[in-house]
Amino acid sequence: MADSPDDDLGRLTDELDERDAPTRWPIVAALAVVAVLVSVILIGVLSRPGPDRSSPDFAVRSAIDAHFSAANALDYNRFAGATCAAKTPSQAEFISVNRRSAEENGAVEIPSITDVVIKGDSATATVHVRHAKKGDATTATPTTLVHQGGNWKVC
């Protein structure tokens, strides 16, 4: 039995619909390219230190923070690493002084560090110190730092 013209037309229409039907592959490929580009940009931005994080001023502030954080944690090794050799106490003295201070005054908090001045291998800053058990009262503490062994250290 011969096919009718309507059957031929139906098959032809189905064939054209299958060929012209959009596929997902171009969309998936475009999304993959966009994802790769965004990832490359983010990795590039996040792997480079910003200007603030690589400045000498930031390094001085970080050294001050490391010094006081180590004292709060009673971590002698970190404290010694953040303190100049001339001002590093013995471990027994460090623990005794900082434990007593923590019991009487609470942890040391640093609300701000101001007036950072760097001159060669020395720096000064004003560290505003507050003790947890003493309320909101702060004390401005002049602080000297030296550049030793490639790092800033509180002296």
Short mmCIF file of C-alpha atoms in Angstrom, two decimals:
data_model
loop_
_atom_site.label_atom_id
_atom_site.label_comp_id
_atom_site.label_asym_id
_atom_site.label_seq_id
_atom_site.Cartn_x
_atom_site.Cartn_y
_atom_site.Cartn_z
CA MET A 1 0.00 0.00 0.00
CA ALA A 2 1.36 3.37 -0.98
CA ASP A 3 1.87 6.10 1.50
CA SER A 4 -0.43 9.02 1.22
CA PRO A 5 0.88 12.52 0.65
CA ASP A 6 -0.31 13.38 4.15
CA ASP A 7 1.92 10.65 5.62
CA ASP A 8 4.92 11.97 3.66
CA LEU A 9 4.18 15.46 4.86
CA GLY A 10 3.94 14.24 8.49
CA ARG A 11 7.27 12.41 8.28
CA LEU A 12 8.92 15.42 6.67
CA THR A 13 7.55 17.73 9.38
CA ASP A 14 8.79 15.37 12.13
CA GLU A 15 12.22 15.20 10.52
CA LEU A 16 12.49 18.98 10.30
CA ASP A 17 11.33 19.38 13.90
CA GLU A 18 14.06 16.99 15.12
CA ARG A 19 16.80 18.76 13.15
CA ASP A 20 15.70 22.27 14.17
CA ALA A 21 14.99 21.43 17.80
CA PRO A 22 17.34 23.42 20.06
CA THR A 23 19.82 21.38 22.03
CA ARG A 24 21.12 22.07 25.49
CA TRP A 25 24.77 21.70 24.53
CA PRO A 26 25.40 25.27 23.37
CA ILE A 27 23.84 26.61 26.57
CA VAL A 28 25.77 24.19 28.78
CA ALA A 29 29.01 25.02 26.96
CA ALA A 30 28.42 28.77 27.34
CA LEU A 31 27.72 28.38 31.06
CA ALA A 32 30.87 26.30 31.49
CA VAL A 33 32.97 28.96 29.75
CA VAL A 34 31.47 31.69 31.96
CA ALA A 35 32.11 29.61 35.11
CA VAL A 36 35.75 29.04 34.14
CA LEU A 37 36.29 32.75 33.42
CA VAL A 38 34.71 33.81 36.72
CA SER A 39 36.84 31.25 38.59
CA VAL A 40 40.05 32.47 36.96
CA ILE A 41 39.22 36.09 37.83
CA LEU A 42 38.35 35.25 41.44
CA ILE A 43 41.49 33.16 41.94
CA GLY A 44 43.60 35.99 40.53
CA VAL A 45 42.01 38.59 42.79
CA LEU A 46 42.11 36.47 45.94
CA SER A 47 45.66 35.22 45.48
CA ARG A 48 47.17 38.71 45.30
CA PRO A 49 47.41 40.65 48.54
CA GLY A 50 45.60 43.96 48.48
CA PRO A 51 47.59 47.13 48.92
CA ASP A 52 46.50 47.43 52.56
CA ARG A 53 47.61 43.88 53.45
CA SER A 54 51.06 44.28 51.93
CA SER A 55 51.92 47.70 53.34
CA PRO A 56 54.53 48.24 56.08
CA ASP A 57 51.82 49.96 58.14
CA PHE A 58 49.72 46.78 58.03
CA ALA A 59 52.76 44.69 59.02
CA VAL A 60 53.38 46.90 62.07
CA ARG A 61 49.72 46.67 63.12
CA SER A 62 49.80 42.88 62.66
CA ALA A 63 52.91 42.59 64.83
CA ILE A 64 51.24 44.56 67.62
CA ASP A 65 48.15 42.38 67.37
CA ALA A 66 50.26 39.19 67.45
CA HIS A 67 52.14 40.45 70.52
CA PHE A 68 48.99 41.16 72.55
CA SER A 69 47.11 38.09 71.29
CA ALA A 70 49.97 35.82 72.38
CA ALA A 71 50.02 37.47 75.82
CA ASN A 72 46.26 36.92 76.19
CA ALA A 73 46.63 33.27 75.19
CA LEU A 74 49.65 32.76 77.47
CA ASP A 75 51.46 31.43 74.40
CA TYR A 76 55.12 32.06 75.18
CA ASN A 77 56.49 30.88 71.83
CA ARG A 78 54.17 33.17 69.83
CA PHE A 79 54.88 36.02 72.25
CA ALA A 80 58.65 35.58 71.92
CA GLY A 81 58.27 35.52 68.14
CA ALA A 82 56.36 38.83 68.22
CA THR A 83 58.68 40.55 70.71
CA CYS A 84 62.18 41.90 70.12
CA ALA A 85 64.98 39.85 71.64
CA ALA A 86 65.96 42.62 74.08
CA LYS A 87 62.47 42.71 75.66
CA THR A 88 61.55 39.01 75.67
CA PRO A 89 61.18 37.82 79.29
CA SER A 90 61.85 34.30 80.49
CA GLN A 91 58.98 31.89 80.02
CA ALA A 92 58.32 31.68 83.78
CA GLU A 93 58.22 35.47 84.12
CA PHE A 94 55.97 35.80 81.05
CA ILE A 95 53.44 33.29 82.38
CA SER A 96 53.47 34.74 85.90
CA VAL A 97 52.99 38.37 84.81
CA ASN A 98 50.36 37.67 82.14
CA ARG A 99 48.38 35.17 84.21
CA ARG A 100 48.19 37.65 87.11
CA SER A 101 47.18 40.49 84.77
CA ALA A 102 44.46 38.36 83.16
CA GLU A 103 43.06 37.36 86.55
CA GLU A 104 43.02 40.95 87.84
CA ASN A 105 42.15 42.91 84.69
CA GLY A 106 40.79 40.44 82.16
CA ALA A 107 41.98 40.00 78.61
CA VAL A 108 43.69 42.87 76.84
CA GLU A 109 41.64 44.32 74.00
CA ILE A 110 42.95 46.70 71.35
CA PRO A 111 40.17 48.93 70.05
CA SER A 112 42.58 50.87 67.83
CA ILE A 113 46.17 51.49 66.81
CA THR A 114 46.98 55.04 65.74
CA ASP A 115 49.91 57.24 64.81
CA VAL A 116 51.97 54.54 63.09
CA VAL A 117 55.30 56.03 62.02
CA ILE A 118 57.94 53.92 60.29
CA LYS A 119 61.54 55.11 59.98
CA GLY A 120 63.82 52.49 58.49
CA ASP A 121 64.03 49.48 60.81
CA SER A 122 62.12 51.10 63.67
CA ALA A 123 58.53 52.13 64.10
CA THR A 124 56.31 53.71 66.70
CA ALA A 125 52.58 53.52 67.23
CA THR A 126 50.02 54.42 69.84
CA VAL A 127 48.15 51.32 70.99
CA HIS A 128 44.82 52.02 72.66
CA VAL A 129 44.46 49.27 75.26
CA ARG A 130 41.36 48.24 77.18
CA HIS A 131 41.04 45.47 79.76
CA ALA A 132 37.94 43.30 79.70
CA LYS A 133 37.31 43.59 83.46
CA LYS A 134 37.88 47.36 83.53
CA GLY A 135 34.95 48.50 81.39
CA ASP A 136 35.32 50.82 78.42
CA ALA A 137 38.26 52.85 79.77
CA THR A 138 41.19 52.82 77.38
CA THR A 139 44.82 53.73 77.88
CA ALA A 140 46.95 55.13 75.07
CA THR A 141 50.20 53.20 75.16
CA PRO A 142 53.16 54.43 73.10
CA THR A 143 54.73 51.36 71.51
CA THR A 144 58.08 50.92 69.78
CA LEU A 145 58.80 48.23 67.21
CA VAL A 146 61.94 47.07 65.44
CA HIS A 147 62.41 45.15 62.24
CA GLN A 148 64.30 41.96 63.16
CA GLY A 149 64.75 38.84 61.12
CA GLY A 150 62.47 40.13 58.38
CA ASN A 151 59.54 40.80 60.76
CA TRP A 152 58.29 43.66 62.88
CA LYS A 153 58.54 42.96 66.61
CA VAL A 154 57.24 44.90 69.60
CA CYS A 155 60.09 46.22 71.66
#
